mmCIF file of C-alpha atoms and ligand atoms in Angstrom:
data_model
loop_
_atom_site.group_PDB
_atom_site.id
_atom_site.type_symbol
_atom_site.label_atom_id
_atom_site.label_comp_id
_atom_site.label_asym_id
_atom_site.label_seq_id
_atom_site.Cartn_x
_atom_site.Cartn_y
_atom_site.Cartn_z
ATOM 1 C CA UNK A 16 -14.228 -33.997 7.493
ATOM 2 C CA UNK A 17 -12.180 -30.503 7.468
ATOM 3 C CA UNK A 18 -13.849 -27.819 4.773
ATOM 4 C CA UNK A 19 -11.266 -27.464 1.501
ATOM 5 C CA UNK A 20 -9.260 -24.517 1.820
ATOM 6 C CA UNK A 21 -7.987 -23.302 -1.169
ATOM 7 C CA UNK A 22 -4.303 -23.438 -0.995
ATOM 8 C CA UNK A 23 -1.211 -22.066 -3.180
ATOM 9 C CA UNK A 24 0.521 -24.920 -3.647
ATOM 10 C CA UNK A 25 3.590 -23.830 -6.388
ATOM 11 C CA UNK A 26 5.199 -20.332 -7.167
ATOM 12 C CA UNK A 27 6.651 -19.478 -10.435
ATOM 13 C CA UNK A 28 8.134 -15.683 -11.892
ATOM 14 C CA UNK A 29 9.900 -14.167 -14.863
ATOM 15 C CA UNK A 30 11.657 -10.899 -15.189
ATOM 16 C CA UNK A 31 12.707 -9.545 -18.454
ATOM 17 C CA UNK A 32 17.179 -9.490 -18.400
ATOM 18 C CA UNK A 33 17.076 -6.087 -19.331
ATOM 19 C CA UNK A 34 18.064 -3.726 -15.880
ATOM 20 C CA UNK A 35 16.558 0.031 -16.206
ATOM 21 C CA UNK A 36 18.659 1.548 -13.572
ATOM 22 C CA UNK A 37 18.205 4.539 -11.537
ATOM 23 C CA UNK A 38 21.520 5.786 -13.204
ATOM 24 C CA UNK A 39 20.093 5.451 -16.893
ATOM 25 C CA UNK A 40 16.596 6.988 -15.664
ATOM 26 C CA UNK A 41 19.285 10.192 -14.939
ATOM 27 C CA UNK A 42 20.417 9.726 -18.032
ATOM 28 C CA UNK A 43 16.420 9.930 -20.045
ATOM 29 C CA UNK A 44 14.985 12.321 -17.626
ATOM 30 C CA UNK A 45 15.489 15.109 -14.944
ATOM 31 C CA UNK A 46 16.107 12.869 -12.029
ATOM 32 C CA UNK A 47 18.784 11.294 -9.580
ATOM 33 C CA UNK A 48 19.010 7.922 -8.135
ATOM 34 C CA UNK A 49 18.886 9.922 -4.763
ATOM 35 C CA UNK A 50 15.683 11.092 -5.281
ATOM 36 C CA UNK A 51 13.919 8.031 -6.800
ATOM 37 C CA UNK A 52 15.643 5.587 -3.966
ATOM 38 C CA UNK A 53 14.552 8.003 -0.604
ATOM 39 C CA UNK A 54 11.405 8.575 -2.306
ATOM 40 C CA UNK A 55 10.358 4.928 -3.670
ATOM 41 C CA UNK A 56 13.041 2.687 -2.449
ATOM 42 C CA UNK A 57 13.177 1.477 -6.028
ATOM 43 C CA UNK A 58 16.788 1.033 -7.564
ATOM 44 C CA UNK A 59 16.189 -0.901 -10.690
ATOM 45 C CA UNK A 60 13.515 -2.045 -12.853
ATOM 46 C CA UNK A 61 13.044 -4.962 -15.154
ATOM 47 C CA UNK A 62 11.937 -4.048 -19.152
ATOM 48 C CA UNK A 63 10.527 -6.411 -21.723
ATOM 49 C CA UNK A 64 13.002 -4.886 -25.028
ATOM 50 C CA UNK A 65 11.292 -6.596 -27.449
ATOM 51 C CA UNK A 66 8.974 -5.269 -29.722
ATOM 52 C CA UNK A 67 7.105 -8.287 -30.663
ATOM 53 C CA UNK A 68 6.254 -9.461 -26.810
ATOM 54 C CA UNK A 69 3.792 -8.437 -24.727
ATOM 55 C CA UNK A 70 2.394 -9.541 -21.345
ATOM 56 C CA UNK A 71 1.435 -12.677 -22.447
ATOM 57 C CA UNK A 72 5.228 -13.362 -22.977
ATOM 58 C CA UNK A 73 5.681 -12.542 -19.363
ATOM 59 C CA UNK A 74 2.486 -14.500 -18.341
ATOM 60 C CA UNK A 75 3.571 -17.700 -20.225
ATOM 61 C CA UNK A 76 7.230 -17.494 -19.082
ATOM 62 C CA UNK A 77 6.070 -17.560 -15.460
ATOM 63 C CA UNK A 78 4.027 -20.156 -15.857
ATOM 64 C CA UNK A 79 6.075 -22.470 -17.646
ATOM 65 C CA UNK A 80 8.528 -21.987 -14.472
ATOM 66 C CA UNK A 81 5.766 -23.160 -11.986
ATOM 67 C CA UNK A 82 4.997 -25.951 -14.359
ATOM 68 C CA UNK A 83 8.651 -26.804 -14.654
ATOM 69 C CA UNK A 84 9.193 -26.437 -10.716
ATOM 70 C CA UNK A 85 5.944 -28.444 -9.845
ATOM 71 C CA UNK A 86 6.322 -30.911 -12.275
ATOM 72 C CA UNK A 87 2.652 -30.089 -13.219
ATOM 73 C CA UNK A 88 1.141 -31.986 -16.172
ATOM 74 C CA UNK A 89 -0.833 -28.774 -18.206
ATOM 75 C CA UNK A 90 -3.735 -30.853 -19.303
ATOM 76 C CA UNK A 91 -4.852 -31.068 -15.516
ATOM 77 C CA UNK A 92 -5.343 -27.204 -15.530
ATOM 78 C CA UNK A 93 -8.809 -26.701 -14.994
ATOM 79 C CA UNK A 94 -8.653 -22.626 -15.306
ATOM 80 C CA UNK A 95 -6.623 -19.754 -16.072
ATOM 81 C CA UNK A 96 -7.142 -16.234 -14.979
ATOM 82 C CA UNK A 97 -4.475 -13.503 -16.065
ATOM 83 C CA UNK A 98 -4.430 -11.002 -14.146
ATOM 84 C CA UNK A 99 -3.580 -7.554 -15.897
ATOM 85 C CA UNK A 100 -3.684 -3.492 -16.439
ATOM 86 C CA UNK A 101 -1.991 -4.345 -19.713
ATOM 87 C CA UNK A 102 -3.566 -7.195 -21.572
ATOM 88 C CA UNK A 103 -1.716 -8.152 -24.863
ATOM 89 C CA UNK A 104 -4.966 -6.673 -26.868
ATOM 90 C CA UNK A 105 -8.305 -4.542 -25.956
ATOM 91 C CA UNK A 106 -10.599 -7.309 -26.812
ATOM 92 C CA UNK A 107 -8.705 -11.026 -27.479
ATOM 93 C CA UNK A 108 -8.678 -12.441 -23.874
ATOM 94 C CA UNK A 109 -4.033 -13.035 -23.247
ATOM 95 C CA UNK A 110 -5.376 -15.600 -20.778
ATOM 96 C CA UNK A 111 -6.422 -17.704 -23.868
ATOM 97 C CA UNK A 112 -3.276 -17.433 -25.374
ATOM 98 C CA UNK A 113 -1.446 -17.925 -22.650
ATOM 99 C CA UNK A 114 -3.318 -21.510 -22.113
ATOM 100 C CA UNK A 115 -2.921 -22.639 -25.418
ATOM 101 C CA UNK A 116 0.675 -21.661 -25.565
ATOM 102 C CA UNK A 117 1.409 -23.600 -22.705
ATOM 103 C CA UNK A 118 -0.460 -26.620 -23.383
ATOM 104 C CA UNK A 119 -3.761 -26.073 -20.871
ATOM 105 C CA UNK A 120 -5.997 -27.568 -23.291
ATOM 106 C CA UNK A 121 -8.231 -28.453 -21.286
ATOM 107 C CA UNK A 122 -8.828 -25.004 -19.413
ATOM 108 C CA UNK A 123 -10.718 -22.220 -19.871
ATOM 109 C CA UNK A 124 -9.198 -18.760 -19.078
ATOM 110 C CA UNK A 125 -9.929 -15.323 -18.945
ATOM 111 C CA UNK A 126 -8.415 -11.998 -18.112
ATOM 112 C CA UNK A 127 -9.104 -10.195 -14.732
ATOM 113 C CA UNK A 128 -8.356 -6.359 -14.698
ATOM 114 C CA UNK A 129 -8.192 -4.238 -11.462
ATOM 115 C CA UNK A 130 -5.024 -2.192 -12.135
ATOM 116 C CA UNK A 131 -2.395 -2.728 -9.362
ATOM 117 C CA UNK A 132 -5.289 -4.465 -7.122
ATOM 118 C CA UNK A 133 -5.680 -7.588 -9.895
ATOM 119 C CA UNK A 134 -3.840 -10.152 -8.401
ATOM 120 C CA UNK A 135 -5.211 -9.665 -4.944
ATOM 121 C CA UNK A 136 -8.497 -9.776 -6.613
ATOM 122 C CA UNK A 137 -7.748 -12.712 -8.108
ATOM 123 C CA UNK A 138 -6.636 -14.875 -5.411
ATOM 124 C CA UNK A 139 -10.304 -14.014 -4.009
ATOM 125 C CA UNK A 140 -11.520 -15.649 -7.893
ATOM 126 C CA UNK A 141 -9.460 -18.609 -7.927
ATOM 127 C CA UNK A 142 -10.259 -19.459 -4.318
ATOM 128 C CA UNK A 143 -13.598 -19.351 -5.053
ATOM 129 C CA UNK A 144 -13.555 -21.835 -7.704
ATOM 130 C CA UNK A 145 -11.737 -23.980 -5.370
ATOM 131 C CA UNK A 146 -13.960 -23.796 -1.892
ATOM 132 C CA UNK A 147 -17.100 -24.292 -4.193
ATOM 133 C CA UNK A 148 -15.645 -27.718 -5.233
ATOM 134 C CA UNK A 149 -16.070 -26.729 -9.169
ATOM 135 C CA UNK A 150 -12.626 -26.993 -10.035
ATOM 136 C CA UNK A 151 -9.348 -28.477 -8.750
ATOM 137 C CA UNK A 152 -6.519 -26.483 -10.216
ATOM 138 C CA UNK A 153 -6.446 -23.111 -11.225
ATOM 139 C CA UNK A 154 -3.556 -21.408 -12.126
ATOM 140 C CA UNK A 155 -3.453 -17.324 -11.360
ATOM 141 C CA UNK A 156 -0.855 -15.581 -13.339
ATOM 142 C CA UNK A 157 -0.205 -11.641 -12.404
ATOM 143 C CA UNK A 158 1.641 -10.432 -15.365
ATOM 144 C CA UNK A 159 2.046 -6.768 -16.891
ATOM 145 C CA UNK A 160 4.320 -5.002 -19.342
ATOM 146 C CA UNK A 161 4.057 -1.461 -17.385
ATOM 147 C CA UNK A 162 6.573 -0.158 -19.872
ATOM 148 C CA UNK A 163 4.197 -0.461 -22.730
ATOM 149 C CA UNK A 164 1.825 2.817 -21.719
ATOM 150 C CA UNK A 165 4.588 4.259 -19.814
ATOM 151 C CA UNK A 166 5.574 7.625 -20.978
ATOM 152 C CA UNK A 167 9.628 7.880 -20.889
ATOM 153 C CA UNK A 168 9.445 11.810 -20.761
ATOM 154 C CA UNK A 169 7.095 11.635 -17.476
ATOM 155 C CA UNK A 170 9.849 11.403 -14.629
ATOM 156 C CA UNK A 171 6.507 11.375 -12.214
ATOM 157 C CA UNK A 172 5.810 7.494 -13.784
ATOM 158 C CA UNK A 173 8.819 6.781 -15.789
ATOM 159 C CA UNK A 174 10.908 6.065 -12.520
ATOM 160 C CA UNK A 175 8.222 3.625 -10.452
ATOM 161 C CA UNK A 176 6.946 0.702 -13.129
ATOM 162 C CA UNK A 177 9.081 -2.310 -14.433
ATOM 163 C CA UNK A 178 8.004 -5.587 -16.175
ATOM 164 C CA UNK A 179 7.379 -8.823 -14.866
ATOM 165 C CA UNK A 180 5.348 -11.825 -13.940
ATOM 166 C CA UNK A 181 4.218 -14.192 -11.825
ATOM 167 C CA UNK A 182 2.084 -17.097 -11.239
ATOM 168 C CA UNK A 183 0.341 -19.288 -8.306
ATOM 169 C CA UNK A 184 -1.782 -22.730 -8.328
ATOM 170 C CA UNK A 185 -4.682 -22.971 -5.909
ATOM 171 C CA UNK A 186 -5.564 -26.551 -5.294
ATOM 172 C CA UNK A 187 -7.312 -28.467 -2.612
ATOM 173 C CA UNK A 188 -6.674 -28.370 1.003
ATOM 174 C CA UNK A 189 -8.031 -30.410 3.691
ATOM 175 C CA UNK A 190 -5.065 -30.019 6.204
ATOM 176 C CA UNK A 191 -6.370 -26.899 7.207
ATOM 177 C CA UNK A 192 -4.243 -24.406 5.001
ATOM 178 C CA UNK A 193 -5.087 -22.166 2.540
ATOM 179 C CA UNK A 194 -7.776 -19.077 1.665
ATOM 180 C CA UNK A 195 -8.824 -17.847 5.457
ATOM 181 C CA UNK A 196 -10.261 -14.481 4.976
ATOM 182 C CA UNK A 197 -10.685 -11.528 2.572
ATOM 183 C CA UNK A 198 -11.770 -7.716 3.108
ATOM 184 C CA UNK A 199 -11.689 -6.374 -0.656
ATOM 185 C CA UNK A 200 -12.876 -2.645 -1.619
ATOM 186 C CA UNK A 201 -13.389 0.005 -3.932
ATOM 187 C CA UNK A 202 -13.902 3.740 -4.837
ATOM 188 C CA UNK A 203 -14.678 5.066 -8.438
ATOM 189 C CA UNK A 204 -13.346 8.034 -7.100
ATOM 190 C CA UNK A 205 -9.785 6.620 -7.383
ATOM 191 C CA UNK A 206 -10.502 7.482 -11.810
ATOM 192 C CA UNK A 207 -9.486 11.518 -11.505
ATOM 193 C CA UNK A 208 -5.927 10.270 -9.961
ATOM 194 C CA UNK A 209 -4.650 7.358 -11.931
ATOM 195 C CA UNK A 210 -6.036 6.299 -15.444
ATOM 196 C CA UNK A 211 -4.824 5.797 -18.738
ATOM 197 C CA UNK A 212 -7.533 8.237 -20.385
ATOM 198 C CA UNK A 213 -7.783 7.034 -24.084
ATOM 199 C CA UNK A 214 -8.213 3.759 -25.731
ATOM 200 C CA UNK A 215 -11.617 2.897 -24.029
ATOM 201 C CA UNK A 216 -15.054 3.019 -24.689
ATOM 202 C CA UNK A 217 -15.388 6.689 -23.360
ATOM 203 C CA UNK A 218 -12.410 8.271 -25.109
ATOM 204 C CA UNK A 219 -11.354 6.004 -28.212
ATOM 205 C CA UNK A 220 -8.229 6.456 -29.764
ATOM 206 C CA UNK A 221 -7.673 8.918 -32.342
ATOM 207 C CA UNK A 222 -5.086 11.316 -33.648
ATOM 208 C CA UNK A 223 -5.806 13.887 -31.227
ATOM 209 C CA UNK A 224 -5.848 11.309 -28.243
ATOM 210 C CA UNK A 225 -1.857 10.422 -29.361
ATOM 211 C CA UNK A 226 -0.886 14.021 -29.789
ATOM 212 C CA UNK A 227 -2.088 14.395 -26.302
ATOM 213 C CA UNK A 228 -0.331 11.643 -24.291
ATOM 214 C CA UNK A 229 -3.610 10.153 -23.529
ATOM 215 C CA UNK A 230 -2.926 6.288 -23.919
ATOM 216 C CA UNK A 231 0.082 7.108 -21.283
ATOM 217 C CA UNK A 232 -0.361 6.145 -17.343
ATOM 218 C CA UNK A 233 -1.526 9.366 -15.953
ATOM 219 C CA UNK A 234 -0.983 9.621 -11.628
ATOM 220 C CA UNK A 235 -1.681 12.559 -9.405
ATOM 221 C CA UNK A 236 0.603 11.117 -6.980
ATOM 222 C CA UNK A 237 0.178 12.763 -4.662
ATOM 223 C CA UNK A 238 -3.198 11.970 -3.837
ATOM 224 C CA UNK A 239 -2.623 8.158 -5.130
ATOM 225 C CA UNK A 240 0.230 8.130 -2.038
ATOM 226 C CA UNK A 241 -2.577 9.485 0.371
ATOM 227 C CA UNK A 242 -5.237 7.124 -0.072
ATOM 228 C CA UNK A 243 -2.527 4.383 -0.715
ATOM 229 C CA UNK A 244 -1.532 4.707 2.590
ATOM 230 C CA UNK A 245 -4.602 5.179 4.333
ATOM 231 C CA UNK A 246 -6.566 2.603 2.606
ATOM 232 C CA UNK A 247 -3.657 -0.268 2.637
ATOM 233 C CA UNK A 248 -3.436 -0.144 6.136
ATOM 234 C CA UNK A 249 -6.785 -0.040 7.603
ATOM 235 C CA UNK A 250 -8.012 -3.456 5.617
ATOM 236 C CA UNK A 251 -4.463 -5.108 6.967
ATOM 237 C CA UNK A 252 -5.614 -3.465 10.134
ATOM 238 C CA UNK A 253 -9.222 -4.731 9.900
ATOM 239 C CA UNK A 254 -7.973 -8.390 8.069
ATOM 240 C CA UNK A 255 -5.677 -8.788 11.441
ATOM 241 C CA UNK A 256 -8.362 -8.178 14.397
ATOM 242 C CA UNK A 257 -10.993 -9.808 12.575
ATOM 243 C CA UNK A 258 -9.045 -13.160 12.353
ATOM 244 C CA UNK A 259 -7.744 -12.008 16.241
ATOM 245 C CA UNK A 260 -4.234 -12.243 15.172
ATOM 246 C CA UNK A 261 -1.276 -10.545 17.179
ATOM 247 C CA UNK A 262 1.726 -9.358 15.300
ATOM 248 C CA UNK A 263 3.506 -12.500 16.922
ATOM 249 C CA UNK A 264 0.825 -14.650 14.871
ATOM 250 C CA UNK A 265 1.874 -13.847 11.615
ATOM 251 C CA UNK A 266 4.910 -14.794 9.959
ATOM 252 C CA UNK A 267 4.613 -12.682 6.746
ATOM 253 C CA UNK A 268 3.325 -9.359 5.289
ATOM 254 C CA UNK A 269 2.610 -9.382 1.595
ATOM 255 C CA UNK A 270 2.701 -5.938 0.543
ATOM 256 C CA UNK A 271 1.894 -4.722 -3.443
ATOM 257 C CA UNK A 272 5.524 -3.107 -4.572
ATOM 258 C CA UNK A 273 4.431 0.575 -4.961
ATOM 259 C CA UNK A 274 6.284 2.535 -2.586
ATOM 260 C CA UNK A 275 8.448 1.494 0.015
ATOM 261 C CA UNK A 276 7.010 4.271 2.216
ATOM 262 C CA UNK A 277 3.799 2.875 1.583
ATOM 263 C CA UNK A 278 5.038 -0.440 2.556
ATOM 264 C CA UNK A 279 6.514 0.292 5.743
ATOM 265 C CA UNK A 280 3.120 2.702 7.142
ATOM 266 C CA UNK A 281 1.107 -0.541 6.091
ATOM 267 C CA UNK A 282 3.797 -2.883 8.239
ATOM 268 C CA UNK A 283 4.041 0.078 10.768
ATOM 269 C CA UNK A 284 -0.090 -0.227 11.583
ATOM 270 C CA UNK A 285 0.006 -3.926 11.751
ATOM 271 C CA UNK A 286 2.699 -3.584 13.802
ATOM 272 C CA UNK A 287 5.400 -5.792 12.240
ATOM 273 C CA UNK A 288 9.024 -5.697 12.347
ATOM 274 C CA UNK A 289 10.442 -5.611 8.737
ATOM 275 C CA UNK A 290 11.852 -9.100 8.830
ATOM 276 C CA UNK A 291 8.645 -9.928 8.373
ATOM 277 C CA UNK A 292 7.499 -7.792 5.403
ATOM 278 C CA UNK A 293 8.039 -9.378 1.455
ATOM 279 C CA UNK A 294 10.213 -6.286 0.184
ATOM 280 C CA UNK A 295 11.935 -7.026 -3.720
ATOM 281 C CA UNK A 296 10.931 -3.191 -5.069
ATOM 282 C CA UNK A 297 14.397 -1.934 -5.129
ATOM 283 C CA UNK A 298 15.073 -5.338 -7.982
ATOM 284 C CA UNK A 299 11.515 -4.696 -9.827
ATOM 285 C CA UNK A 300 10.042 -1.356 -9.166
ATOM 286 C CA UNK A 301 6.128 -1.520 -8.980
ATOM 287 C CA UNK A 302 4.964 -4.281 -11.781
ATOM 288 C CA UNK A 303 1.567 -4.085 -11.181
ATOM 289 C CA UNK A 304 -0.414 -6.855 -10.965
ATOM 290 C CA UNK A 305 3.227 -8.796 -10.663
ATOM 291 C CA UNK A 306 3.981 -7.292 -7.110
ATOM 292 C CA UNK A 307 2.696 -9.901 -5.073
ATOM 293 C CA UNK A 308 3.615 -13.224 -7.058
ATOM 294 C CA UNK A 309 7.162 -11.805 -7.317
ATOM 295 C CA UNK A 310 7.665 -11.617 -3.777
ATOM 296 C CA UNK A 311 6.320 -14.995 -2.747
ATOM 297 C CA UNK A 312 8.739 -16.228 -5.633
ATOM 298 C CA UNK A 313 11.651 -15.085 -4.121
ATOM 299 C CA UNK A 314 10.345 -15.417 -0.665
ATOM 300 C CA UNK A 315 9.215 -19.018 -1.444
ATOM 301 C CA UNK A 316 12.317 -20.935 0.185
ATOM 302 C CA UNK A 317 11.524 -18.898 3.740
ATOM 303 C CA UNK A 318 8.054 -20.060 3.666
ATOM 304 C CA UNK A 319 6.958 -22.920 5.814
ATOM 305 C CA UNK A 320 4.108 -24.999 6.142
ATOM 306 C CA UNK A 321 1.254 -23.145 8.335
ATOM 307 C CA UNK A 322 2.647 -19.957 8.376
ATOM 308 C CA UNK A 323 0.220 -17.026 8.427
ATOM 309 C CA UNK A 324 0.169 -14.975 5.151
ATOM 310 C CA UNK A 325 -1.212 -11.386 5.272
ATOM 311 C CA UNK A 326 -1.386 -9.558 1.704
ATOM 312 C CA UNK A 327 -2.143 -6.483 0.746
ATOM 313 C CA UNK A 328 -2.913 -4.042 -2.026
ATOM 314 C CA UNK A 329 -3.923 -0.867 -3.571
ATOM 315 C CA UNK A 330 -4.469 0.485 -7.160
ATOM 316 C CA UNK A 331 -6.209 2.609 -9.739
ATOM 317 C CA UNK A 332 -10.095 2.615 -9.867
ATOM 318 C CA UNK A 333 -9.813 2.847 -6.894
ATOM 319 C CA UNK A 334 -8.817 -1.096 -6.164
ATOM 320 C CA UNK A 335 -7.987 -2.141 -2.873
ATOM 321 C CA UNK A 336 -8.058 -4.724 -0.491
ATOM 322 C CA UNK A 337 -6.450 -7.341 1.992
ATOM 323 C CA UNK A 338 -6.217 -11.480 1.960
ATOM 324 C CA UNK A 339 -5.496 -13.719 4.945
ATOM 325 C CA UNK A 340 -3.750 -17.200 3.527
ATOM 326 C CA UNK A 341 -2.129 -19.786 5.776
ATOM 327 C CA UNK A 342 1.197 -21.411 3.522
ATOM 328 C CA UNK A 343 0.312 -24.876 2.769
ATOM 329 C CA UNK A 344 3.712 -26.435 1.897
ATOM 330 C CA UNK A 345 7.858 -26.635 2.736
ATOM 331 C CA UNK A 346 9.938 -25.292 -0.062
HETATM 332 O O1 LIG B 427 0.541 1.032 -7.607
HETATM 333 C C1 LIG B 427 -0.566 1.821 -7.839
HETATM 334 C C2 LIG B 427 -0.719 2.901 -6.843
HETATM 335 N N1 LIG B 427 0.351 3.866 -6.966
HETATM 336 C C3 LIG B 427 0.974 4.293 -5.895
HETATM 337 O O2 LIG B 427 0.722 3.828 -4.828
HETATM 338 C C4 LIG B 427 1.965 5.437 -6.049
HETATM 339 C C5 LIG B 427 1.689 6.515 -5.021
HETATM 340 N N2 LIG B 427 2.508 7.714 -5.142
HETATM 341 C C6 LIG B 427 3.839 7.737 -4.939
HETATM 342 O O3 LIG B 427 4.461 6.702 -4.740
HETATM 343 C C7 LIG B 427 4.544 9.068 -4.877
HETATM 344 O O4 LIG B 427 3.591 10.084 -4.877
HETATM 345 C C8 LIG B 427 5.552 9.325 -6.038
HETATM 346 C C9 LIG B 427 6.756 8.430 -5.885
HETATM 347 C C10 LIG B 427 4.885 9.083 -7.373
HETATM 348 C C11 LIG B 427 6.041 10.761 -5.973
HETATM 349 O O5 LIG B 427 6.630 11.023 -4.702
HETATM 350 P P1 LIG B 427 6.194 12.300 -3.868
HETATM 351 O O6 LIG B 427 7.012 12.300 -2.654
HETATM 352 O O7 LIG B 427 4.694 12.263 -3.698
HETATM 353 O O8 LIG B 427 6.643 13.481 -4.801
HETATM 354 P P2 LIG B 427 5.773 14.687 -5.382
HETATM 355 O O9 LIG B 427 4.964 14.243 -6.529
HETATM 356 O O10 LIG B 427 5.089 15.383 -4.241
HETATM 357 O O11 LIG B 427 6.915 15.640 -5.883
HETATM 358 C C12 LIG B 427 7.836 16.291 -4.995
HETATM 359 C C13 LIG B 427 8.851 17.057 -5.803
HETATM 360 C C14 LIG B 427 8.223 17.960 -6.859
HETATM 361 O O12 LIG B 427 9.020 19.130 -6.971
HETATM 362 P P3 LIG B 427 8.560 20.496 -6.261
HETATM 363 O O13 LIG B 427 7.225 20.813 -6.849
HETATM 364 O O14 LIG B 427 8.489 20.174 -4.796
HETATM 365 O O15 LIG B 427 9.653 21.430 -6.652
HETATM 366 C C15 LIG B 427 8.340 17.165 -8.130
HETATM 367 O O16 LIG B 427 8.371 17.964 -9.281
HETATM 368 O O17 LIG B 427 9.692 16.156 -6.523
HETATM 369 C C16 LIG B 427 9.668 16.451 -7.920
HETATM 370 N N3 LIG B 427 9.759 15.199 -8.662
HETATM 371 C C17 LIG B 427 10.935 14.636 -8.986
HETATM 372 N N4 LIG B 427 12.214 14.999 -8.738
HETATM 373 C C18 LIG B 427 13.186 14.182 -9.167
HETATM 374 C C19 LIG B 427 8.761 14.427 -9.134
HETATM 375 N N5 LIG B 427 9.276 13.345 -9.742
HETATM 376 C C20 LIG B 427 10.622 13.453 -9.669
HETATM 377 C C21 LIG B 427 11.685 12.637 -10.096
HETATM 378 N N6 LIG B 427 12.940 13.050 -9.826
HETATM 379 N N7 LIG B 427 11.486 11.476 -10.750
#
């Protein structure tokens, strides 16, 4: 009998309606669309306007569209992880809320936090689950409201995040597709260059801590873009000769949405052409722990059965890290 791979076998996404333009950004800060789109590639961003939602809005939304698609019966959900670098509240788990709200009554769920690196992460945790034979469906939902701690006065920030999310199931495989390999890292070093400083155990909020932008996204980056780029590519590098792949083997790079010049040095190392690199961060901007379930979503009708999968991403901690997947279904 053929081990269980752990296999995605439905997509689902939401984006907010609202469009924040490069052409309003000119309007709210000192900036121009040139800039942002030779710099970042990014043209428009998606924002979650109301008040009273937060990620779990996003999180539930893009799961009731995989449910809907997949014609998946919620009680059969045997876990939920939400991964996210803005949960809905410090200590009351979203993923909890998220499975009620969509009728997983029968799951347990939890939040998984490693900044832009959370998804990636993630698909390492739900294919775990799956491999060890404990569970049968798990649903992974990368969802984040960036514009929550984004400071609209910080044109260094303001112009790369956007809203969204997106979600995966990992089921079962005996066909031979699925999970195939993982190289995941980190550096605490990563803390000095991208944080939100206040709000944690170390620095709790106060007055002081508001008057002083502290509960904003901070990014030196300059220094993120270094190590993003360096970092990125060597574990594609590393995921592709380990698993003695050529760049005619796989069909599909799976970059996190950060920068498009990070994007193309990470293709450029693995040598791919950029037909075959997921690109949507000129719709969405960089939405976190969204990137990488928002590109198979609107990648999903390319994908074929057996093709080879290489993802990749890079975040704040430092976070990083690169997964090897064979597709395990026709669209
Ligand atoms: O997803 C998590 C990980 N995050 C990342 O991977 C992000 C990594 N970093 C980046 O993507 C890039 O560093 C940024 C897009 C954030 C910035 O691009 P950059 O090419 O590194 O620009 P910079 O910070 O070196 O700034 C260059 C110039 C500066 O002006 P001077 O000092 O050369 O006169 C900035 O003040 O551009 C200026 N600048 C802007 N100008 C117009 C900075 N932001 C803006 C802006 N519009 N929005």
């Amino acid at each position: 009998m053929s081990k269980v791979k752990a296999a995605i076998t439905a997509v689902g996404a939401y984006v907010p309606e609202y469009r924040l333009t490069n052409a309003i950004l000119e309007t709210i800060v000192d900036t121009n669309d040139e800039w942002i789109t030779s710099r970042t590639g990014i043209k428009e961003r998606r924002i979650l306007k109301d008040k009273d939602k937060g990620t779990s809005y996003l999180a539930i939304m893009a799961a009731k569209n995989l449910i809907e698609k997949k014609k998946l019966d919620p009680t059969t959900i045997d876990l939920i992880i939400v991964a996210t670098a803005t949960p809905d509240m410090p200590v009351a788990s979203t993923a909890a809320y998220v499975a009620s709200e969509i009728g997983a009554v029968n799951a347990f769920s939890y939040d998984l936090m490693a900044a832009c690196s959370s998804f990636l992460y993630g698909m390492s945790t739900a294919s775990s689950y799956i491999e060890s034979g404990r569970y049968k469906k798990v649903l992974l939902i990368g969802a984040d409201k960036m514009s929550s701690i984004i400071d609209y006065e910080d044109r260094a920030t303001c112009i790369i995040f956007g809203d969204g999310g997106g979600a995966v199931l990992f089921e079962p495989n005996t066909e031979g597709n699925g999970f195939e390999d993982e190289i995941l890292r980190s550096d605490g070093i990563g803390r000095n260059f991208l944080k939100i400083e206040a709000g944690g155990s170390l620095t709790p909020a106060s007055h002081e801590s508001v008057d002083n932008k502290q509960h904003y996204v901070f990014q030196d980056g300059k220094n993120v873009f270094k190590y993003a780029v360096s970092k990125m590519a060597d574990v594609s590098e590393q995921i592709v000769k380990r698993n003695q792949l050529t760049n005619e083997d796989i069909d599909w790079l799976v970059p996190h949405q950060a920068n498009k010049r990070i994007i193309d040095a990470t293709a450029r190392r693995v040598d791919l052409p950029e037909e075959k690199v997921m690109v949507n961060i000129h719709k969405f901007g960089n939405t976190t722990s969204a990137t990488l379930p928002l590109c198979l979503n609107d990648y999903e009708t390319q994908l074929k059965k057996g093709d080879r999968l290489v993802f990749a991403a890079f975040g704040g901690g430092f976070t990083w890290g690169s997964v090897y997947l064979t597709w395990a279904y026709d669209s």
